XYZ file of C-alpha atoms in Angstrom:
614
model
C 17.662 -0.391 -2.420
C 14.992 -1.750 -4.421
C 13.885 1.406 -5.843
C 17.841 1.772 -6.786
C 17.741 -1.524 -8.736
C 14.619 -0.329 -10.159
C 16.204 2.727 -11.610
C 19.156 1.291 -12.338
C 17.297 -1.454 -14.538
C 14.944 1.399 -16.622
C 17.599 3.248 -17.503
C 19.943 0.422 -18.878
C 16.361 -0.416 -21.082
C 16.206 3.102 -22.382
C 19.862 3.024 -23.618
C 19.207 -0.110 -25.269
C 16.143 1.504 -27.411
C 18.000 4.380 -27.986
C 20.858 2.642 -29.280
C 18.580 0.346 -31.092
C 16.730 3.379 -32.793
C 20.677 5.372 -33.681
C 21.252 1.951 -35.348
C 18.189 1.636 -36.945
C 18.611 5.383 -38.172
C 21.470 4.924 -39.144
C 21.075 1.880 -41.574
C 17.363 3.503 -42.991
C 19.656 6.784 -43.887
C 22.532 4.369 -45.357
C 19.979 2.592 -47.600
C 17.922 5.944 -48.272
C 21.602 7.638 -49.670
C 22.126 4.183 -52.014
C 18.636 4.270 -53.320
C 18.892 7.964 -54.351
C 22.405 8.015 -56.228
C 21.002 4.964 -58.378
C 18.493 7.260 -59.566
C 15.872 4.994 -59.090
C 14.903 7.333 -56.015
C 14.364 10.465 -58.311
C 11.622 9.415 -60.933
C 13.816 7.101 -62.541
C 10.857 4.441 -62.823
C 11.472 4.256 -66.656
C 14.994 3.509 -66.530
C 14.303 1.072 -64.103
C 11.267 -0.619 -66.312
C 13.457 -1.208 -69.053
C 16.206 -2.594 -67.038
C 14.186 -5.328 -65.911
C 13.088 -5.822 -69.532
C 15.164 -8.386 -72.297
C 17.904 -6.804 -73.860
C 15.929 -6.766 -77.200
C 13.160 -5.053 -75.698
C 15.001 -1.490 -74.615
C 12.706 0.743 -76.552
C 8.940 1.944 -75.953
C 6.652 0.881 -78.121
C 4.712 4.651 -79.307
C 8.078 5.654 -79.864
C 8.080 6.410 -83.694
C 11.378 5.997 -85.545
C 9.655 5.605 -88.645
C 9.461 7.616 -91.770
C 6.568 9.730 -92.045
C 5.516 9.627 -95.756
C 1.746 11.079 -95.703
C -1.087 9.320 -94.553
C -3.967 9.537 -92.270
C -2.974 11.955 -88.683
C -4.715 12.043 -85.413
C -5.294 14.187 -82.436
C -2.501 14.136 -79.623
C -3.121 12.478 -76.937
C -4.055 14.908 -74.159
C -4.228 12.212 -71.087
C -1.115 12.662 -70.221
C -1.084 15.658 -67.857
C 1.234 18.384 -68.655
C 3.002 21.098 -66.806
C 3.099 23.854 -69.707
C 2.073 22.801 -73.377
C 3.248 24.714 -76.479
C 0.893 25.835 -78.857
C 2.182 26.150 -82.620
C 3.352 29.058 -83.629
C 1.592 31.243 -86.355
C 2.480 29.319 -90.108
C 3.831 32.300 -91.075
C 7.128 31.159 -89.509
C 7.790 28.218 -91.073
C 10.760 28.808 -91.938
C 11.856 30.693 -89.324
C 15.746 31.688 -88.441
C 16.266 33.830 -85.232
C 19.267 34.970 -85.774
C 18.712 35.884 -89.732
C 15.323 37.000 -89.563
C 14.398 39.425 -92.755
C 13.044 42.091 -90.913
C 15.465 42.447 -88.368
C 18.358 42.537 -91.085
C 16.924 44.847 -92.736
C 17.354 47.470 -89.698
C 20.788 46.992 -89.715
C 23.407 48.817 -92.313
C 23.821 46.811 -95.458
C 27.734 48.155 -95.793
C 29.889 44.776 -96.178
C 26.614 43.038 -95.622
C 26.641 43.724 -91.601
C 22.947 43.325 -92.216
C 22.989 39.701 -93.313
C 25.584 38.859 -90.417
C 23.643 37.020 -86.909
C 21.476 39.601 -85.082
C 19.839 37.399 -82.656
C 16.086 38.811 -80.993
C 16.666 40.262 -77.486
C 14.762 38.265 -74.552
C 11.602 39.698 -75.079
C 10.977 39.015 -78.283
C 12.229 35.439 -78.770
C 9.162 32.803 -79.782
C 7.822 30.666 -76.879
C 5.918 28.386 -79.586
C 6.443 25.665 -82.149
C 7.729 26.068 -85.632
C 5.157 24.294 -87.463
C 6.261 22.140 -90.600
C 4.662 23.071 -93.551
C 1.574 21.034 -95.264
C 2.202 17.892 -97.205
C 5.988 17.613 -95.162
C 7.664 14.835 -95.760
C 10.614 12.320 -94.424
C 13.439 13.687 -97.127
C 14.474 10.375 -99.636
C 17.633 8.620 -98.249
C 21.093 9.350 -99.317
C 21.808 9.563 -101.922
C 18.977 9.854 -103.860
C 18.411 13.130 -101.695
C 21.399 14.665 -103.585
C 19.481 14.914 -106.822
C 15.644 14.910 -105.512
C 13.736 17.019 -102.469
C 10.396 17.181 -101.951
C 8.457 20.406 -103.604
C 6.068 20.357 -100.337
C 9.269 20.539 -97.591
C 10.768 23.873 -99.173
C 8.309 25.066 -101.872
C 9.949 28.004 -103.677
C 9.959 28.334 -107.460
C 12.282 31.255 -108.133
C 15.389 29.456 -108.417
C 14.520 27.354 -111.166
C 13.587 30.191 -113.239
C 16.854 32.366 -112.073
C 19.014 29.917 -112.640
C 17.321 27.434 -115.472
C 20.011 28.026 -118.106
C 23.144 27.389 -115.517
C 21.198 23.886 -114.264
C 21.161 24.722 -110.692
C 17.725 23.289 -109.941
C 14.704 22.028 -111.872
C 10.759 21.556 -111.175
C 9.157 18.165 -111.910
C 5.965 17.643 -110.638
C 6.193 17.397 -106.410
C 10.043 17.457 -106.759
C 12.555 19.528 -107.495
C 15.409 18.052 -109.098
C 19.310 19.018 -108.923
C 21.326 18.122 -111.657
C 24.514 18.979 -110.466
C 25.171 21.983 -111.993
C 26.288 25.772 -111.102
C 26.927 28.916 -112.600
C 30.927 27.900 -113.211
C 30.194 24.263 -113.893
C 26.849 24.180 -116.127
C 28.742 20.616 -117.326
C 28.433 19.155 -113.629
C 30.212 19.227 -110.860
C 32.164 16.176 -111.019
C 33.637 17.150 -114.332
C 34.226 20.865 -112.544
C 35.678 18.979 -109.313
C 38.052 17.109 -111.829
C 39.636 19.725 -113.158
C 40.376 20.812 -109.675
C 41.900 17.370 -109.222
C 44.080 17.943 -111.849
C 45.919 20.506 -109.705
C 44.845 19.610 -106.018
C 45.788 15.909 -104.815
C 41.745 15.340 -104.074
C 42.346 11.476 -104.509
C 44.713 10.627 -101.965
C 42.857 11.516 -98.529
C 44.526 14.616 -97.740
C 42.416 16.897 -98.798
C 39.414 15.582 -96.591
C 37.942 19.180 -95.178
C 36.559 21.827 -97.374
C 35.364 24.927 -97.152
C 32.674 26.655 -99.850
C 31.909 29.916 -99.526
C 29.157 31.937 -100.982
C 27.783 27.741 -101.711
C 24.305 28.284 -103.962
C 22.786 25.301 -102.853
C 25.867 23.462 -102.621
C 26.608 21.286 -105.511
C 30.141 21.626 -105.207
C 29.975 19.968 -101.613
C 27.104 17.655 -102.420
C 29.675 16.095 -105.201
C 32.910 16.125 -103.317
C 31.031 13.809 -101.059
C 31.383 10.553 -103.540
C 35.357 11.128 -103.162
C 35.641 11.497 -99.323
C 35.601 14.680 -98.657
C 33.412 16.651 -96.254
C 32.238 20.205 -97.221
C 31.648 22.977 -94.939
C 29.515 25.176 -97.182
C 27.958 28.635 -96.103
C 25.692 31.325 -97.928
C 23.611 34.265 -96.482
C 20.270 33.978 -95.730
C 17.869 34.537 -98.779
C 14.733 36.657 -98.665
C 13.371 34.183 -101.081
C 16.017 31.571 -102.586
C 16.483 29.650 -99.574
C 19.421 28.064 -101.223
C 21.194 26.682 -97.566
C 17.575 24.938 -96.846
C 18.008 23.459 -100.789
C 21.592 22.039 -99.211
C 19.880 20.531 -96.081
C 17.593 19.067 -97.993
C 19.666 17.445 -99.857
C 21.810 15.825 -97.214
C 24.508 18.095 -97.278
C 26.253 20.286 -94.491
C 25.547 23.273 -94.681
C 25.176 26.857 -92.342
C 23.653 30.435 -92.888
C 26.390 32.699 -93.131
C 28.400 35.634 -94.693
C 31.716 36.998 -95.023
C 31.015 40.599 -93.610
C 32.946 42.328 -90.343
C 32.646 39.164 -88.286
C 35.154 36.034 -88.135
C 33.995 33.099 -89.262
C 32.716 30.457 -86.533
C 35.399 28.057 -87.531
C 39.259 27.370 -85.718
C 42.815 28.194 -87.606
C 44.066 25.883 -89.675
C 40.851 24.098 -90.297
C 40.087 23.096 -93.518
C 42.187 21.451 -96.464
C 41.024 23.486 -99.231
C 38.665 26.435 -99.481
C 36.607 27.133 -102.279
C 34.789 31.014 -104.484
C 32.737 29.775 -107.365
C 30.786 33.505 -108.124
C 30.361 33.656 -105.026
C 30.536 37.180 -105.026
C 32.508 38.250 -102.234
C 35.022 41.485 -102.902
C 38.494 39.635 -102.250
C 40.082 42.734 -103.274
C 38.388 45.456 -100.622
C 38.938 45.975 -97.017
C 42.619 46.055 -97.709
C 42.336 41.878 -97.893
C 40.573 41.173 -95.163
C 38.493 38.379 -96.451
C 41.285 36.743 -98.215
C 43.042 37.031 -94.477
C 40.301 35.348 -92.928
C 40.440 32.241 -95.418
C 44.327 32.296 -94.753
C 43.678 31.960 -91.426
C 41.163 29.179 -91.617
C 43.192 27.578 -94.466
C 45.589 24.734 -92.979
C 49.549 25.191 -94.127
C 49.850 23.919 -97.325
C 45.976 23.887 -98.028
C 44.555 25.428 -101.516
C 42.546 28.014 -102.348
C 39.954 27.869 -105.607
C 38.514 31.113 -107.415
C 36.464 30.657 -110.133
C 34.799 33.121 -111.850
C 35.321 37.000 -112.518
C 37.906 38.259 -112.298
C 39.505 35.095 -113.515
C 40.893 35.282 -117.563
C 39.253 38.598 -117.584
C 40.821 39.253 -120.987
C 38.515 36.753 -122.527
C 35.580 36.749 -120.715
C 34.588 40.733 -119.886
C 32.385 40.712 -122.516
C 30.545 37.714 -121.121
C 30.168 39.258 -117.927
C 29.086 42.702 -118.937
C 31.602 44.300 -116.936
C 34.632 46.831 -117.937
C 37.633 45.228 -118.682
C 39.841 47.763 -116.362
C 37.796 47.288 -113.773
C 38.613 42.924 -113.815
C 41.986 44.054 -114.284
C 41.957 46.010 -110.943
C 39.806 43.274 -109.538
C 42.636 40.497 -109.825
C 45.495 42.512 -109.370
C 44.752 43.369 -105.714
C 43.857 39.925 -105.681
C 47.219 38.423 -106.541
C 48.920 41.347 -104.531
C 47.296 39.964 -101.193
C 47.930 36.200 -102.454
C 51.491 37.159 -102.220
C 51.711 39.178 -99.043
C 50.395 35.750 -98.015
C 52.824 33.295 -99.323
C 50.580 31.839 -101.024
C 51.867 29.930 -104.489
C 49.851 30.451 -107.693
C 49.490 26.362 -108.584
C 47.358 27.143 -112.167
C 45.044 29.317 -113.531
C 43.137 27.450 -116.635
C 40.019 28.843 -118.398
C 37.672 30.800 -115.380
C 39.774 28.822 -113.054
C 42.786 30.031 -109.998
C 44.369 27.829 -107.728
C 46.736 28.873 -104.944
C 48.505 27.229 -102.579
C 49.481 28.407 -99.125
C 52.893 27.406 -97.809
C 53.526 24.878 -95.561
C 55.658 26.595 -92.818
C 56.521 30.637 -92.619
C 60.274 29.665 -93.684
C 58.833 30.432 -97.137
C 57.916 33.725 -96.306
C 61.045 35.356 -95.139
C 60.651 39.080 -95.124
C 57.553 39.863 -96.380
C 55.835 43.036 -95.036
C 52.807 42.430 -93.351
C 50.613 43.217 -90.506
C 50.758 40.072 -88.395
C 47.618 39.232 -85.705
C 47.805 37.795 -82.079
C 48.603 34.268 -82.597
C 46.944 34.112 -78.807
C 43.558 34.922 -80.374
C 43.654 32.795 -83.587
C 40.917 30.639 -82.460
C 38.862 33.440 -80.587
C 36.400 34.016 -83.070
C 32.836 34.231 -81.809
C 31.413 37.703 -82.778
C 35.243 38.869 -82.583
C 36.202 41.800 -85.409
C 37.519 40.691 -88.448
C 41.271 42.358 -89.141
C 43.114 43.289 -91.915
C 46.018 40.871 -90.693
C 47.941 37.786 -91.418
C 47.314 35.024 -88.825
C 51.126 33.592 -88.187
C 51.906 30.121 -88.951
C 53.033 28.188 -85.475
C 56.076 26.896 -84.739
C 57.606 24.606 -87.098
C 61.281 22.676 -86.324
C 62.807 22.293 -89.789
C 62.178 24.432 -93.299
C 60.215 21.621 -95.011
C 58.235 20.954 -91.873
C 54.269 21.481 -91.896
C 53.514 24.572 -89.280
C 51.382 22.656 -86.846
C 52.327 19.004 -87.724
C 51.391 17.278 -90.361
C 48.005 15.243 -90.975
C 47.745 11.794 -91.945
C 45.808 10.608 -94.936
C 41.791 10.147 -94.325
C 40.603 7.898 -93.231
C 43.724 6.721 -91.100
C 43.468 10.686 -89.658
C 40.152 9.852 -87.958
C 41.648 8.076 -85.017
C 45.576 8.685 -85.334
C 46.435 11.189 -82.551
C 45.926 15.302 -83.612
C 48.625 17.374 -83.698
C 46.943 19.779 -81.249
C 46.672 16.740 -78.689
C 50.356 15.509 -79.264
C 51.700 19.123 -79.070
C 50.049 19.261 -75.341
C 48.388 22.386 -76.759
C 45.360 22.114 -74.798
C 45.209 21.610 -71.472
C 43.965 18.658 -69.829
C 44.022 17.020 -73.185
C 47.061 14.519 -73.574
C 47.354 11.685 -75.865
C 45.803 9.272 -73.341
C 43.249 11.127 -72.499
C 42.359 11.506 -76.092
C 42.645 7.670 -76.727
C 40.287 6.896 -73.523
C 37.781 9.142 -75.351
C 37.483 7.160 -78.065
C 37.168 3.854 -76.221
C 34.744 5.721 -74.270
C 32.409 6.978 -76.967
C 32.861 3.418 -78.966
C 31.085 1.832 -75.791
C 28.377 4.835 -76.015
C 27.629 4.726 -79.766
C 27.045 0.975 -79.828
C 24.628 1.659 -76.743
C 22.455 3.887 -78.519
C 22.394 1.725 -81.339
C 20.875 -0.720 -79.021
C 18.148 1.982 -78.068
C 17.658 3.094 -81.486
C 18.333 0.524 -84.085
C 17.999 2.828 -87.185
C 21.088 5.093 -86.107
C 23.115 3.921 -89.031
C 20.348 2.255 -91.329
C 20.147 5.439 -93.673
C 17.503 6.686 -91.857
C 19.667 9.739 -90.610
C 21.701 11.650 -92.697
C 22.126 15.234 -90.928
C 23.215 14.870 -87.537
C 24.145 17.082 -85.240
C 26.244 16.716 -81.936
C 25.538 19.908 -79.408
C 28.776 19.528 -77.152
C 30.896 17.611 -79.289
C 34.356 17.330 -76.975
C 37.049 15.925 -78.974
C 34.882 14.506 -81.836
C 34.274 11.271 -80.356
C 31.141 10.851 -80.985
C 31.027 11.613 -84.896
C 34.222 9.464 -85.548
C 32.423 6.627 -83.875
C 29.549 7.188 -86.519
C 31.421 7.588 -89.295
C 29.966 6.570 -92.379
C 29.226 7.910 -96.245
C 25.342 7.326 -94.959
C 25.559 9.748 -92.287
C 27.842 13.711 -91.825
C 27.558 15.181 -88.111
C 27.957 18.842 -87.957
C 30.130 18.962 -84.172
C 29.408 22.182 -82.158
C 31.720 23.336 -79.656
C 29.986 25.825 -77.203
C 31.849 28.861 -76.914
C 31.428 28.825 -72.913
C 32.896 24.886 -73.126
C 35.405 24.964 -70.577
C 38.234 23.296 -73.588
C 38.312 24.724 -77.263
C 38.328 21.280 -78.857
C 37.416 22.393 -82.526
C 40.562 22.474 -83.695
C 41.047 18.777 -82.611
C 37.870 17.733 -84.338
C 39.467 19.223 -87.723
C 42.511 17.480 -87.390
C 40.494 13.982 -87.583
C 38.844 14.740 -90.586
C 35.539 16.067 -89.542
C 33.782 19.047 -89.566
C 32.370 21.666 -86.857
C 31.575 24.662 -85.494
C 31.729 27.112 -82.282
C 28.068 28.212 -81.037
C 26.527 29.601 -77.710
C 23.207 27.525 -77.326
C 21.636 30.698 -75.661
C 21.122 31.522 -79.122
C 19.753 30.349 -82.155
C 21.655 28.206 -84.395
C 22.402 29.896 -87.730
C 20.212 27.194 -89.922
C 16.556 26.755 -91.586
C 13.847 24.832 -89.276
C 13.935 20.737 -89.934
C 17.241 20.563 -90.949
C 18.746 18.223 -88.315
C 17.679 13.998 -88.316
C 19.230 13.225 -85.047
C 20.285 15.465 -82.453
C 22.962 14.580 -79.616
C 23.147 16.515 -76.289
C 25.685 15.350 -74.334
C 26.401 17.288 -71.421
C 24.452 20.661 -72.629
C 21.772 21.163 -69.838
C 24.206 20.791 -66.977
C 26.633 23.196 -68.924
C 24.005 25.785 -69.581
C 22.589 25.212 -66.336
C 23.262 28.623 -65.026
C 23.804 30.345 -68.189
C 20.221 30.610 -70.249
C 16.813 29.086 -69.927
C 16.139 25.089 -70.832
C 13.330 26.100 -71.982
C 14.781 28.554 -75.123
C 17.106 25.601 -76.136
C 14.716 22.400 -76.407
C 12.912 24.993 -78.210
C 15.678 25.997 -80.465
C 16.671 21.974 -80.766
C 12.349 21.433 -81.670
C 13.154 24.179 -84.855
C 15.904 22.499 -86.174
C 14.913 19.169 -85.608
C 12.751 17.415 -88.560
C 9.029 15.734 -87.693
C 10.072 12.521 -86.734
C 13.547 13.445 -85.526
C 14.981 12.125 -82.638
C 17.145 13.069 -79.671
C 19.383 11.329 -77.435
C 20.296 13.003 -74.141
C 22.831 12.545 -71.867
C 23.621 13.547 -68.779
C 22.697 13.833 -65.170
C 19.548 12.113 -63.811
C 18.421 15.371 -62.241
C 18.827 17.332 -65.191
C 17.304 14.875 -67.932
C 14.019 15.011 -65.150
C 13.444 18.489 -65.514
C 14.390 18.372 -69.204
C 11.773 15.189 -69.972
C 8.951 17.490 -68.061
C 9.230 20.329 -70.255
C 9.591 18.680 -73.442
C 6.384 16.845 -72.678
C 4.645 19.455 -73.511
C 6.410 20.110 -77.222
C 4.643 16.703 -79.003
C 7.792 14.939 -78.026
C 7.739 11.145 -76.993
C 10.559 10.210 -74.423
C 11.923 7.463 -72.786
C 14.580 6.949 -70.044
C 17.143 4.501 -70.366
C 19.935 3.180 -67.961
C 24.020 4.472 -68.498
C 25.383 1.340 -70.025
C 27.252 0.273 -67.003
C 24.258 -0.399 -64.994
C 21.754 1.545 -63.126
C 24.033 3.047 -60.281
C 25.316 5.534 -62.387
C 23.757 8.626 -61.911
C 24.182 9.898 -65.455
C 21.575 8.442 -67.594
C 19.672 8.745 -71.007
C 16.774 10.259 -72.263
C 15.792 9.253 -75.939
C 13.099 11.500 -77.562
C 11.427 11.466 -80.704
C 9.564 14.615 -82.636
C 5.780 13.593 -83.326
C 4.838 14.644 -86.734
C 2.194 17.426 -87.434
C 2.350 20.203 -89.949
C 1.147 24.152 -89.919
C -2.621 23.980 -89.748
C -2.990 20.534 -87.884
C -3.272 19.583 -84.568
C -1.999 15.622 -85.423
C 0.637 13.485 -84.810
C 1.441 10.063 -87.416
C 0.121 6.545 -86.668
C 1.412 3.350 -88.219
């Protein structure tokens, strides 16, 4: 019996300590899960640091968001230890483009300039180092002085002032160049060119806010247009010498590398408000219209077209231009042909000077016989074919009804709801949605202005969003101090371009796995919302931090978003790239997993091994 009890007892004590340890377990594992999806349990010590901290005091110290102009350098500090540190690449590729590279183009077939389209290096050949600034770099001179004045030592080629001295392009004074506003059609200025053009086109008003230059030079016409609120999308081909997109950059104004050649341009239908030709030498006339088809179908209904130049009043000007008279003739007679099988409307034609109008709806354009493209694939664009066919207009309800919807006014467009969102035209995306955006980016930008308190001081005039969604971010930043260039991934699971052309700003589709079609240091602030987790599966991290390290300027800075896990790995390789980071809390606290990484780009030029001090 007493043995019994014995037994009885002990084993009544063991089930107590065993329930006692399940409990214990249980609570340890409970806490352990909490802990870890704060992010504090995943190297989040920095987010955590500045938590604790005063509000005012949400920013590192050796971060640098100064301007860098000249002075003393020293060595990097090495005591930080460093999984994989980049070494410079050769100087030789300062001004590096991936995707344009001269030699490369020049193994491709220079019929309708397929050799100055994007031919990106295969895997094996892409750089693994750091573009290296060149000497004597500077910070470029705040807008808008930067419109008239860049720095000789931050793009230091000569030929275009001697090419185009007579049609004031670009002159040479000392360590600057200057730009005095002119261009081959406009040796006067530009403002007296772009009010001519306002003559005809209703620039005043805010409804022609989007623009698109093709064939830019180094973008006068865009640099101008930015004084009366509107926002330029200006492209030209990559120079073997010129550099005339870098000149734009420079200067503060948007900008890519491009070419009208077999591809379609990186842009949605129905984008921009008025598209612009100033010599900029592209054959309207050849491939049966195509390129004139492609502007249609970027051009929004009832948008305008500008040509200046030859073939324009050839009568009186063939002499000028050294060319046969028959030939101009030819030249804008196919031109007007394909202006009609558009619809367009011929508005004037003055001196060197064309302007057409496209029609607002197709109910204009009864029975005319053309070869009409897949309205489906409007907007699928990214190395797609050009055609030699008329994009249709969509749906409209009433003859004097803008195909589309119509677009209210800038700046009232900014935040009134798109026509693509109140049309339900792309899924997921309804007007609430699109209005909790907003509210949502709002609370975001004012955040980061927190972090980084020169975000809208002048400081930063090229800025570039990476995953730009519906815009949110750049309309929250709007300001004549600042443009943001929006990118839309082409693997983004909505194609939100369109949107972000509806509200008045600008944008483009691009696959991050490749380079971005623009000079090194052309970027102030860079935004990458989302992009790591997105890529995640798709192309290496470490290609695009290097691709964001090219296009970002010395001093530069970065703000990162997105999950804790990802922003780890993504702050351990870009510690060894001479960046300076910091982690910082989501606004609503520090139990949201997503979080922020702010980086800044230490300065050092080709031939040094330095960063800047202050």
């Amino acid at each position: 019996m007493m043995a019994t009890k014995t037994n009885s007892a002990d084993g009544r004590t063991r089930s107590s300590i065993q329930i006692f340890i399940v409990v214990g377990l249980c609570c340890f594992f409970y806490i352990l899960g909490a802990w870890q999806r704060s992010g504090f349990g995943k190297g989040d010590s920095i987010a955590m640091q500045i938590t604790k901290g005063e509000a005012e005091c949400n920013i590192v110290s050796n971060l640098n968001f100064e301007s860098h102009h000249g002075g003393e350098v020293v060595a990097v500090d090495e005591s930080e230890s460093k999984p994989k540190s980049f070494k410079p690449c050769n100087p030789r590729y300062t001004d590096y483009t991936p995707c344009q590279d001269q030699k490369r183009a020049m193994t491709f077939p220079r019929e309708n300039m397929i050799y100055r389209e994007r031919h990106c290096p295969p895997e094996g050949e892409k750089l693994h180092c750091l573009i290296p600034a060149p000497k004597g770099y500077v910070t470029p001179f705040p807008w808008p002085k930067s419109r008239d004045y860049v720095p000789y030592a931050n793009a230091p080629y000569k030929s275009l002032t001697v090419e185009k001295a007579v049609q004031n392009w670009i002159q040479y004074e000392g360590n600057v160049f200057r730009f005095p506003g002119g261009g081959t059609q406009f040796p006067q200025g530009a403002d007296k060119y772009i009010d001519q053009l306002a003559s005809v086109i209703p620039i005043k008003n805010g409804m022609v806010r989007t623009a698109l230059d093709t064939g830019c030079g180094v973008a006068s016409w865009g640099a101008y247009l930015m004084s009366r609120n509107v926002l330029a999308m200006s492209f030209a081909p990559r120079d073997s010498h010129e550099a005339q997109v870098q000149f734009a950059l420079e200067r503060g104004v948007p900008a890519v590398i491009g070419v009208l050649g077999t591809v379609k341009l990186p842009y949605p239908s129905r984008a921009f408000d008025m598209a612009h030709c100033s010599r900029c030498l592209i054959p309207w006339g050849s491939n049966d219209g195509m390129y004139l088809m492609e502007v249609d179908r970027v051009l929004r209904p009832g948008g305008y077209w500008v040509l200046s130049g030859p073939p324009i009043n050839w009568r009186n000007n063939y002499k000028a231009w050294q060319r046969p008279k028959e030939e101009l003739e030819e030249e804008q007679r196919k031109i007007e042909e394909i202006a009609k099988l558009l619809c367009w409307e011929k508005k004037s034609e003055k001196g060197e000077i064309a302007i057409w109008r496209k029609r607002v709806n197709a109910d204009s354009c009864r029975g005319r016989k053309a070869t009409f493209c897949n309205s489906v694939e409007a907007d699928d664009v990214w190395y797609k074919k050009m055609e030699a066919c008329v994009t249709p207009y969509p749906d409209a309800g009433s003859s004097d009804e803008v195909a589309g919807g119509e677009l209210k006014a800038f700046p009232e467009r900014l935040y009134s709801v798109p026509p693509r969102v109140a049309s339900g035209s792309i899924p997921g995306v309804s007007v609430e949605t699109y209005q909790e955006d907003n509210s949502k980016w709002k609370k975001h930008v004012k955040a980061y202005k927190k972090v980084n308190k020169i975000i809208d001081s002048g400081r930063y005039r090229n800025i570039m969003d990476m995953n730009a969604g519906l815009g949110g971010f750049a309309a929250a930043l709007e300001s004549s101090k600042l443009w943001v260039m929006n990118v839309v991934p082409t693997i983004a699971e909505k194609n939100t371009l369109g949107v972000i052309y509806e509200r008045g700003l600008i944008g483009i589709y691009h696959d991050w796995c490749e380079g971005f079609s623009t000079y090194p240091r052309t970027y102030d602030l860079i935004h990458a919302h989302g992009v790591f987790s997105l890529y995640k599966d798709k192309c290496d991290a470490e290609d695009i931090l290097l691709e964001m390290d090219r296009i970002l300027r010395p001093e530069g800075a970065v703000i990162f978003r997105d999950e804790v896990d990802v922003l780890i790995k993504v702050k351990k390789i870009v510690s060894g790239m001479r960046w300076d980071t910091k982690m910082v809390d989501h606004e609503d606290g520090p139990l949201v997993p997503e979080k922020i990484l702010v980086a800044v780009k230490q300065y050092w030029v080709a031939g040094g091994n330095s960063t800047s001090t202050h």
